[in-house]
Amino acid sequence: MTELEPVIGLEVHAELLTRSKMFCGCAVVDSTAAEPNSSVCEICTGMPGTLPVINQRAVEYAVRVALALNCSVAETSLFARKNYFYPDLPKGFQISQFELPLASDGWLDIEAEDGDQRVRIHRVHLEEDTGKLFHREGYSLVDYNRSGVPLLEIVSEPDLYSIEQTKRYALALRSLLRYLGVNSGDMQKGVIRFEANVSLRPQGSLELGTRTEIKNLNSFRALARAVAYEIARQRAVLSAGGRVQQATVGWDENREITLSQRSKEEAHDYRYFPEPDLPPLHIERAWIEQIRSELPELPAAKRARFMAEYGLSAYTASVLTEEPAVADYFASA
Ligand code: ADP
Ligand code: ZN
Ligand code: MG
């Protein structure tokens, strides 16, 4: 039988380190430390009759990321309602972007096992985070401090072909977000979360196989383990002559298995429609160019410079440049 090759595309959710939330004036607080429901208002708890207002700083941060990912930034993008019911979503919909995202068609170069590898970025869009549920014995609690925190979704093309590449891409993204000052990279606090789409295909084939989407990946370890599990599971199905069912699966952290949650949801299940309470988002060219001109030296450039200036090996340079604080410390020593 021909070898099966894994194909992986990642959706990365990153909270943006703004002072206030995406559509209201509530402070963004550390959701692992603050008193529950201490930073909430009528808007981020979805009271009837309230109106959202777009956070300009969140847009600026999103543009920063989009430019660093070599994306085209849309001068006009649209917010949309993604409708679904869940107790951590008090409005009954999430404000997101659907048809016209803030940015698209970029790339991120990562260091792969054998030289640099380009991972194409499909789109980058702005949305809002949900609240958080805490399940207790016989009841659940909800904390809305996180509800309405600006969230950036970064969607790659299916350009990753191994667990190692997937990890490197995720690490490179986290490093980039830290360099840009838009995210702390503190995985323990849940400020970056992954969803991995995994499929297999015969080695050499150009067509994509049927994929499953793994939700609920909150660490690099979970990402790597879940993708490995899913590759092995699909390989077993296909090797036995079966077919992979397109589905959304959840990663069970304790049992280290994926559990089927539902057959894959489609866009129409969410009844997306343009958010009637927000105008189209217009971003002036001049502002985009200003943000571009203020971008810091990015990890790949710094790595190359450290190798050239200090004669470091690729490995040492990449270790020293992963975190901006470490790179600055090294350069100043
Ligand atoms: P959805 O919104 O339904 O999750 P998208 O088409 O936006 O769908 O794809 C989401 C992610 O899935 C992207 O990162 C994309 O690269 C990846 N993807 C799509 N098809 C496949 C596939 N056959 N195998 C692996 N990844 C895939
Ligand atoms: Zn609020
Ligand atoms: Mg998806």
CSV table of C-alpha atoms and ligand atoms in Angstrom, one decimal:
chain,number,residue,atom,x,y,z
A,1,MET,CA,0.0,0.0,0.0
A,2,THR,CA,1.2,3.5,-0.7
A,3,GLU,CA,2.4,5.6,2.2
A,4,LEU,CA,-0.1,8.0,3.7
A,5,GLU,CA,1.0,11.6,4.3
A,6,PRO,CA,-0.6,13.8,6.9
A,7,VAL,CA,-1.9,17.3,5.9
A,8,ILE,CA,-2.6,19.8,8.7
A,9,GLY,CA,-4.1,23.3,8.7
A,10,LEU,CA,-4.3,25.3,11.9
A,11,GLU,CA,-6.8,27.9,13.2
A,12,VAL,CA,-5.2,29.9,15.9
A,13,HIS,CA,-7.1,32.1,18.3
A,14,ALA,CA,-5.1,34.8,20.1
A,15,GLU,CA,-6.4,37.3,22.6
A,16,LEU,CA,-5.2,40.8,22.0
A,17,LEU,CA,-3.6,42.7,24.8
A,18,THR,CA,-5.7,45.8,24.7
A,19,ARG,CA,-6.7,47.7,27.8
A,20,SER,CA,-10.4,47.4,27.1
A,21,LYS,CA,-12.6,44.9,25.5
A,22,MET,CA,-13.5,44.6,21.8
A,23,PHE,CA,-16.9,46.4,21.9
A,24,CYS,CA,-17.2,48.0,25.3
A,25,GLY,CA,-15.1,49.9,27.8
A,26,CYS,CA,-14.6,47.1,30.3
A,27,ALA,CA,-11.0,46.4,31.3
A,28,VAL,CA,-9.4,43.2,29.9
A,29,VAL,CA,-8.4,41.4,33.1
A,30,ASP,CA,-6.3,38.3,33.8
A,31,SER,CA,-9.1,35.7,33.7
A,32,THR,CA,-7.1,33.3,35.9
A,33,ALA,CA,-6.7,35.9,38.7
A,34,ALA,CA,-9.5,38.4,38.7
A,35,GLU,CA,-12.7,38.1,40.8
A,36,PRO,CA,-15.3,36.4,38.5
A,37,ASN,CA,-17.6,38.8,36.8
A,38,SER,CA,-15.7,41.9,38.1
A,39,SER,CA,-15.1,43.3,34.7
A,40,VAL,CA,-18.5,43.2,33.0
A,41,CYS,CA,-21.1,45.6,31.7
A,42,GLU,CA,-24.5,45.6,29.9
A,43,ILE,CA,-22.7,45.3,26.5
A,44,CYS,CA,-20.4,42.3,27.2
A,45,THR,CA,-23.2,40.5,29.0
A,46,GLY,CA,-25.5,40.9,26.1
A,47,MET,CA,-28.3,43.0,27.7
A,48,PRO,CA,-31.1,44.0,25.2
A,49,GLY,CA,-30.8,47.5,23.9
A,50,THR,CA,-27.1,47.9,24.2
A,51,LEU,CA,-24.8,48.7,21.3
A,52,PRO,CA,-21.2,47.7,20.5
A,53,VAL,CA,-18.5,50.2,19.6
A,54,ILE,CA,-15.3,49.0,17.8
A,55,ASN,CA,-12.0,49.2,19.8
A,56,GLN,CA,-9.6,51.1,17.7
A,57,ARG,CA,-6.5,49.6,19.4
A,58,ALA,CA,-7.7,46.1,18.7
A,59,VAL,CA,-8.0,47.0,15.0
A,60,GLU,CA,-4.5,48.4,15.1
A,61,TYR,CA,-3.1,45.3,16.7
A,62,ALA,CA,-4.9,43.1,14.2
A,63,VAL,CA,-3.4,45.1,11.3
A,64,ARG,CA,0.0,44.8,12.9
A,65,VAL,CA,-0.3,41.0,12.9
A,66,ALA,CA,-1.7,40.9,9.4
A,67,LEU,CA,1.2,43.0,8.0
A,68,ALA,CA,3.8,40.9,9.9
A,69,LEU,CA,2.1,37.8,8.3
A,70,ASN,CA,2.5,39.5,4.8
A,71,CYS,CA,-1.3,39.6,4.3
A,72,SER,CA,-3.3,42.1,2.3
A,73,VAL,CA,-5.3,44.2,4.6
A,74,ALA,CA,-8.8,45.0,3.4
A,75,GLU,CA,-9.7,48.7,3.4
A,76,THR,CA,-13.2,47.6,4.1
A,77,SER,CA,-14.2,44.6,6.2
A,78,LEU,CA,-17.4,43.5,7.8
A,79,PHE,CA,-18.4,42.3,11.2
A,80,ALA,CA,-21.0,39.5,11.2
A,81,ARG,CA,-23.1,37.6,13.7
A,82,LYS,CA,-22.2,33.9,14.2
A,83,ASN,CA,-25.3,32.6,15.9
A,84,TYR,CA,-25.3,29.7,18.4
A,85,PHE,CA,-26.5,29.1,21.9
A,86,TYR,CA,-24.2,28.4,24.7
A,87,PRO,CA,-24.2,29.7,28.3
A,88,ASP,CA,-20.8,31.3,27.9
A,89,LEU,CA,-22.2,33.4,25.0
A,90,PRO,CA,-24.8,35.7,26.6
A,91,LYS,CA,-25.9,37.4,23.4
A,92,GLY,CA,-26.7,34.1,21.6
A,93,PHE,CA,-24.2,35.2,18.9
A,94,GLN,CA,-20.6,36.0,18.6
A,95,ILE,CA,-19.5,39.1,16.7
A,96,SER,CA,-16.9,37.8,14.2
A,97,GLN,CA,-16.0,38.5,10.6
A,98,PHE,CA,-17.1,36.1,7.9
A,99,GLU,CA,-17.4,37.2,4.3
A,100,LEU,CA,-15.0,40.2,4.3
A,101,PRO,CA,-12.2,39.5,6.8
A,102,LEU,CA,-9.8,42.1,7.9
A,103,ALA,CA,-6.9,40.5,6.1
A,104,SER,CA,-6.1,37.6,3.8
A,105,ASP,CA,-3.5,35.8,1.6
A,106,GLY,CA,-0.2,36.1,3.6
A,107,TRP,CA,2.5,33.7,4.7
A,108,LEU,CA,4.8,32.9,7.6
A,109,ASP,CA,8.2,31.3,7.0
A,110,ILE,CA,9.2,28.8,9.6
A,111,GLU,CA,12.4,26.9,10.1
A,112,ALA,CA,11.6,23.3,9.2
A,113,GLU,CA,13.6,20.1,9.6
A,114,ASP,CA,15.3,20.8,6.2
A,115,GLY,CA,15.5,24.5,5.6
A,116,ASP,CA,12.9,27.2,5.6
A,117,GLN,CA,9.3,26.4,4.9
A,118,ARG,CA,6.6,28.8,3.8
A,119,VAL,CA,3.2,28.4,5.4
A,120,ARG,CA,0.5,30.3,3.6
A,121,ILE,CA,-2.0,32.3,5.7
A,122,HIS,CA,-5.6,32.1,4.4
A,123,ARG,CA,-7.1,34.8,6.5
A,124,VAL,CA,-6.9,36.9,9.7
A,125,HIS,CA,-10.0,38.3,11.3
A,126,LEU,CA,-11.2,40.0,14.4
A,127,GLU,CA,-13.8,38.6,16.8
A,128,GLU,CA,-14.7,38.5,20.5
A,129,ASP,CA,-13.9,35.9,23.1
A,130,THR,CA,-16.6,34.1,25.0
A,131,GLY,CA,-17.1,33.8,28.8
A,132,LYS,CA,-15.8,30.8,30.7
A,133,LEU,CA,-17.7,28.0,32.3
A,134,PHE,CA,-16.7,26.2,35.4
A,135,HIS,CA,-18.3,22.8,35.9
A,136,ARG,CA,-19.0,21.7,39.5
A,137,GLU,CA,-20.7,18.7,41.0
A,138,GLY,CA,-24.3,19.0,39.7
A,139,TYR,CA,-24.1,22.7,38.5
A,140,SER,CA,-22.0,25.1,36.5
A,141,LEU,CA,-20.7,28.6,37.1
A,142,VAL,CA,-20.0,31.2,34.5
A,143,ASP,CA,-17.5,34.1,34.5
A,144,TYR,CA,-18.0,36.8,31.9
A,145,ASN,CA,-14.7,38.6,32.5
A,146,ARG,CA,-13.4,37.1,29.2
A,147,SER,CA,-16.7,37.8,27.3
A,148,GLY,CA,-15.9,40.4,24.7
A,149,VAL,CA,-12.1,40.3,24.9
A,150,PRO,CA,-10.7,41.0,21.5
A,151,LEU,CA,-9.7,37.8,19.7
A,152,LEU,CA,-7.8,37.4,16.5
A,153,GLU,CA,-8.3,34.3,14.4
A,154,ILE,CA,-5.4,33.3,12.2
A,155,VAL,CA,-6.2,30.6,9.7
A,156,SER,CA,-3.4,28.8,7.8
A,157,GLU,CA,-3.7,27.0,4.5
A,158,PRO,CA,-3.2,23.2,4.8
A,159,ASP,CA,0.5,23.6,4.4
A,160,LEU,CA,1.8,21.5,7.3
A,161,TYR,CA,2.9,17.9,6.7
A,162,SER,CA,4.1,16.7,10.1
A,163,ILE,CA,3.6,17.1,13.8
A,164,GLU,CA,7.0,18.7,14.0
A,165,GLN,CA,6.1,21.3,11.4
A,166,THR,CA,2.8,22.0,13.1
A,167,LYS,CA,4.6,22.6,16.4
A,168,ARG,CA,7.1,24.9,14.8
A,169,TYR,CA,4.4,26.9,13.0
A,170,ALA,CA,2.5,27.3,16.3
A,171,LEU,CA,5.7,28.3,18.2
A,172,ALA,CA,6.7,30.8,15.4
A,173,LEU,CA,3.3,32.4,15.6
A,174,ARG,CA,3.4,32.8,19.3
A,175,SER,CA,6.9,34.3,19.0
A,176,LEU,CA,5.6,36.7,16.4
A,177,LEU,CA,2.7,37.8,18.5
A,178,ARG,CA,5.0,38.5,21.4
A,179,TYR,CA,7.4,40.5,19.2
A,180,LEU,CA,4.5,42.6,18.0
A,181,GLY,CA,3.4,43.2,21.7
A,182,VAL,CA,-0.1,42.1,21.0
A,183,ASN,CA,-0.2,38.9,23.1
A,184,SER,CA,1.7,37.7,26.2
A,185,GLY,CA,2.1,34.2,24.8
A,186,ASP,CA,1.2,32.9,28.3
A,187,MET,CA,-0.4,29.5,27.4
A,188,GLN,CA,-1.4,28.8,31.0
A,189,LYS,CA,-3.7,31.7,30.9
A,190,GLY,CA,-5.4,30.5,27.7
A,191,VAL,CA,-4.4,33.6,25.6
A,192,ILE,CA,-3.6,31.4,22.6
A,193,ARG,CA,-5.7,28.4,21.6
A,194,PHE,CA,-5.5,26.1,18.6
A,195,GLU,CA,-7.8,24.1,16.4
A,196,ALA,CA,-6.1,21.6,14.2
A,197,ASN,CA,-7.6,20.3,10.9
A,198,VAL,CA,-6.1,16.9,10.0
A,199,SER,CA,-6.4,14.7,7.0
A,200,LEU,CA,-4.3,12.0,5.3
A,201,ARG,CA,-3.7,11.4,1.6
A,202,PRO,CA,-1.5,9.0,-0.4
A,203,GLN,CA,2.0,10.3,-0.6
A,204,GLY,CA,2.4,12.3,-3.8
A,205,SER,CA,-1.3,13.0,-4.2
A,206,LEU,CA,-2.3,16.7,-4.7
A,207,GLU,CA,-5.8,16.2,-3.6
A,208,LEU,CA,-6.8,16.7,0.0
A,209,GLY,CA,-8.3,13.9,2.0
A,210,THR,CA,-11.3,14.2,4.3
A,211,ARG,CA,-10.4,16.1,7.4
A,212,THR,CA,-11.5,16.2,11.0
A,213,GLU,CA,-11.2,19.3,13.1
A,214,ILE,CA,-9.8,19.0,16.6
A,215,LYS,CA,-11.1,21.7,19.0
A,216,ASN,CA,-10.0,22.6,22.5
A,217,LEU,CA,-6.2,22.6,22.2
A,218,ASN,CA,-4.8,24.9,24.8
A,219,SER,CA,-1.1,24.0,24.9
A,220,PHE,CA,1.7,23.0,22.5
A,221,ARG,CA,1.7,19.6,24.1
A,222,ALA,CA,-2.0,19.1,23.6
A,223,LEU,CA,-1.6,20.2,20.0
A,224,ALA,CA,1.1,17.7,19.2
A,225,ARG,CA,-0.5,14.8,21.0
A,226,ALA,CA,-3.9,15.4,19.5
A,227,VAL,CA,-2.6,15.7,16.0
A,228,ALA,CA,-0.5,12.5,16.5
A,229,TYR,CA,-3.6,10.7,17.9
A,230,GLU,CA,-5.7,11.8,15.0
A,231,ILE,CA,-3.2,10.9,12.4
A,232,ALA,CA,-2.9,7.4,13.9
A,233,ARG,CA,-6.6,7.0,14.2
A,234,GLN,CA,-7.2,8.0,10.5
A,235,ARG,CA,-4.4,5.9,9.4
A,236,ALA,CA,-6.0,2.9,11.0
A,237,VAL,CA,-9.4,3.6,9.5
A,238,LEU,CA,-7.9,4.1,6.0
A,239,SER,CA,-5.6,1.1,6.2
A,240,ALA,CA,-8.6,-1.1,7.1
A,241,GLY,CA,-10.3,0.1,3.9
A,242,GLY,CA,-12.6,2.5,5.7
A,243,ARG,CA,-13.4,6.2,5.2
A,244,VAL,CA,-12.7,9.1,7.4
A,245,GLN,CA,-15.9,10.8,8.5
A,246,GLN,CA,-15.7,14.6,8.3
A,247,ALA,CA,-16.3,15.7,11.9
A,248,THR,CA,-15.5,18.0,14.7
A,249,VAL,CA,-13.8,16.2,17.5
A,250,GLY,CA,-12.8,17.4,21.0
A,251,TRP,CA,-9.4,16.6,22.6
A,252,ASP,CA,-9.9,14.9,26.0
A,253,GLU,CA,-6.8,16.2,27.9
A,254,ASN,CA,-7.0,13.5,30.6
A,255,ARG,CA,-7.7,10.5,28.5
A,256,GLU,CA,-5.5,11.7,25.6
A,257,ILE,CA,-8.0,10.8,22.9
A,258,THR,CA,-10.2,12.7,20.5
A,259,LEU,CA,-13.9,12.3,21.0
A,260,SER,CA,-16.4,12.9,18.2
A,261,GLN,CA,-18.6,15.9,19.1
A,262,ARG,CA,-20.7,16.3,16.1
A,263,SER,CA,-20.7,15.9,12.4
A,264,LYS,CA,-18.8,18.9,11.0
A,265,GLU,CA,-20.8,22.1,11.3
A,266,GLU,CA,-21.3,24.1,8.1
A,267,ALA,CA,-21.2,27.9,7.8
A,268,HIS,CA,-25.0,27.9,7.3
A,269,ASP,CA,-25.5,26.2,10.7
A,270,TYR,CA,-24.4,29.5,12.2
A,271,ARG,CA,-26.8,31.7,10.2
A,272,TYR,CA,-24.1,34.3,9.6
A,273,PHE,CA,-25.4,37.7,8.7
A,274,PRO,CA,-23.8,41.2,8.7
A,275,GLU,CA,-23.8,42.7,12.2
A,276,PRO,CA,-26.5,45.4,11.9
A,277,ASP,CA,-25.3,47.3,15.0
A,278,LEU,CA,-21.8,48.0,13.5
A,279,PRO,CA,-20.9,49.9,10.4
A,280,PRO,CA,-18.4,48.4,7.9
A,281,LEU,CA,-14.9,48.7,9.2
A,282,HIS,CA,-12.9,51.2,7.0
A,283,ILE,CA,-9.2,51.2,7.5
A,284,GLU,CA,-7.3,54.1,5.8
A,285,ARG,CA,-4.4,53.2,3.6
A,286,ALA,CA,-2.3,55.8,5.3
A,287,TRP,CA,-2.9,54.3,8.7
A,288,ILE,CA,-2.0,50.8,7.4
A,289,GLU,CA,1.3,52.2,6.0
A,290,GLN,CA,2.0,54.0,9.3
A,291,ILE,CA,1.5,50.7,11.2
A,292,ARG,CA,3.7,49.0,8.7
A,293,SER,CA,6.5,51.6,9.2
A,294,GLU,CA,6.3,51.0,13.0
A,295,LEU,CA,6.7,47.2,12.9
A,296,PRO,CA,9.6,46.0,15.0
A,297,GLU,CA,12.3,43.7,13.8
A,298,LEU,CA,10.6,40.4,13.5
A,299,PRO,CA,11.9,37.0,14.7
A,300,ALA,CA,13.1,35.7,11.4
A,301,ALA,CA,15.1,38.9,10.7
A,302,LYS,CA,16.5,39.0,14.1
A,303,ARG,CA,17.6,35.4,13.9
A,304,ALA,CA,19.4,36.1,10.6
A,305,ARG,CA,21.0,39.1,12.1
A,306,PHE,CA,22.2,37.3,15.2
A,307,MET,CA,23.8,34.6,13.0
A,308,ALA,CA,25.5,37.2,10.9
A,309,GLU,CA,26.5,39.6,13.6
A,310,TYR,CA,27.5,37.2,16.4
A,311,GLY,CA,28.4,34.2,14.4
A,312,LEU,CA,25.7,32.0,16.1
A,313,SER,CA,24.5,28.7,14.8
A,314,ALA,CA,21.0,28.6,13.4
A,315,TYR,CA,19.9,26.6,16.5
A,316,THR,CA,21.4,29.0,19.0
A,317,ALA,CA,20.1,32.0,17.2
A,318,SER,CA,16.6,30.6,17.1
A,319,VAL,CA,16.7,29.8,20.8
A,320,LEU,CA,17.9,33.3,21.7
A,321,THR,CA,15.4,35.0,19.5
A,322,GLU,CA,12.2,33.1,20.3
A,323,GLU,CA,11.3,35.5,23.1
A,324,PRO,CA,11.8,39.2,22.5
A,325,ALA,CA,12.9,39.7,26.2
A,326,VAL,CA,15.6,37.1,25.9
A,327,ALA,CA,16.8,38.5,22.5
A,328,ASP,CA,17.0,42.0,24.0
A,329,TYR,CA,18.9,40.8,27.0
A,330,PHE,CA,21.4,38.9,24.8
A,331,ALA,CA,21.9,41.8,22.5
A,332,SER,CA,22.5,44.2,25.4
A,333,ALA,CA,24.9,42.0,27.3
B,1,ADP,P1,-14.0,25.8,8.6
B,1,ADP,O1,-14.4,27.2,8.9
B,1,ADP,O2,-15.2,25.0,8.2
B,1,ADP,O3,-13.2,25.2,9.7
B,1,ADP,P2,-12.0,26.4,6.5
B,1,ADP,O4,-12.2,26.0,5.1
B,1,ADP,O5,-11.9,27.8,6.8
B,1,ADP,O6,-13.2,25.7,7.3
B,1,ADP,O7,-10.8,25.6,7.0
B,1,ADP,C1,-10.3,25.7,8.2
B,1,ADP,C2,-8.9,25.1,8.3
B,1,ADP,O8,-8.9,23.8,7.8
B,1,ADP,C3,-7.8,25.8,7.5
B,1,ADP,O9,-6.7,26.0,8.4
B,1,ADP,C4,-7.5,24.9,6.4
B,1,ADP,O10,-6.2,25.0,6.0
B,1,ADP,C5,-7.8,23.5,7.0
B,1,ADP,N1,-8.2,22.5,6.0
B,1,ADP,C6,-9.1,22.6,5.1
B,1,ADP,N2,-9.2,21.4,4.4
B,1,ADP,C7,-8.3,20.5,5.0
B,1,ADP,C8,-7.9,19.2,4.7
B,1,ADP,N3,-8.5,18.4,3.8
B,1,ADP,N4,-6.9,18.7,5.5
B,1,ADP,C9,-6.3,19.4,6.4
B,1,ADP,N5,-6.6,20.7,6.7
B,1,ADP,C10,-7.6,21.3,6.0
B,2,ZN,ZN,-18.3,45.3,29.1
B,3,MG,MG,-12.7,25.5,11.6
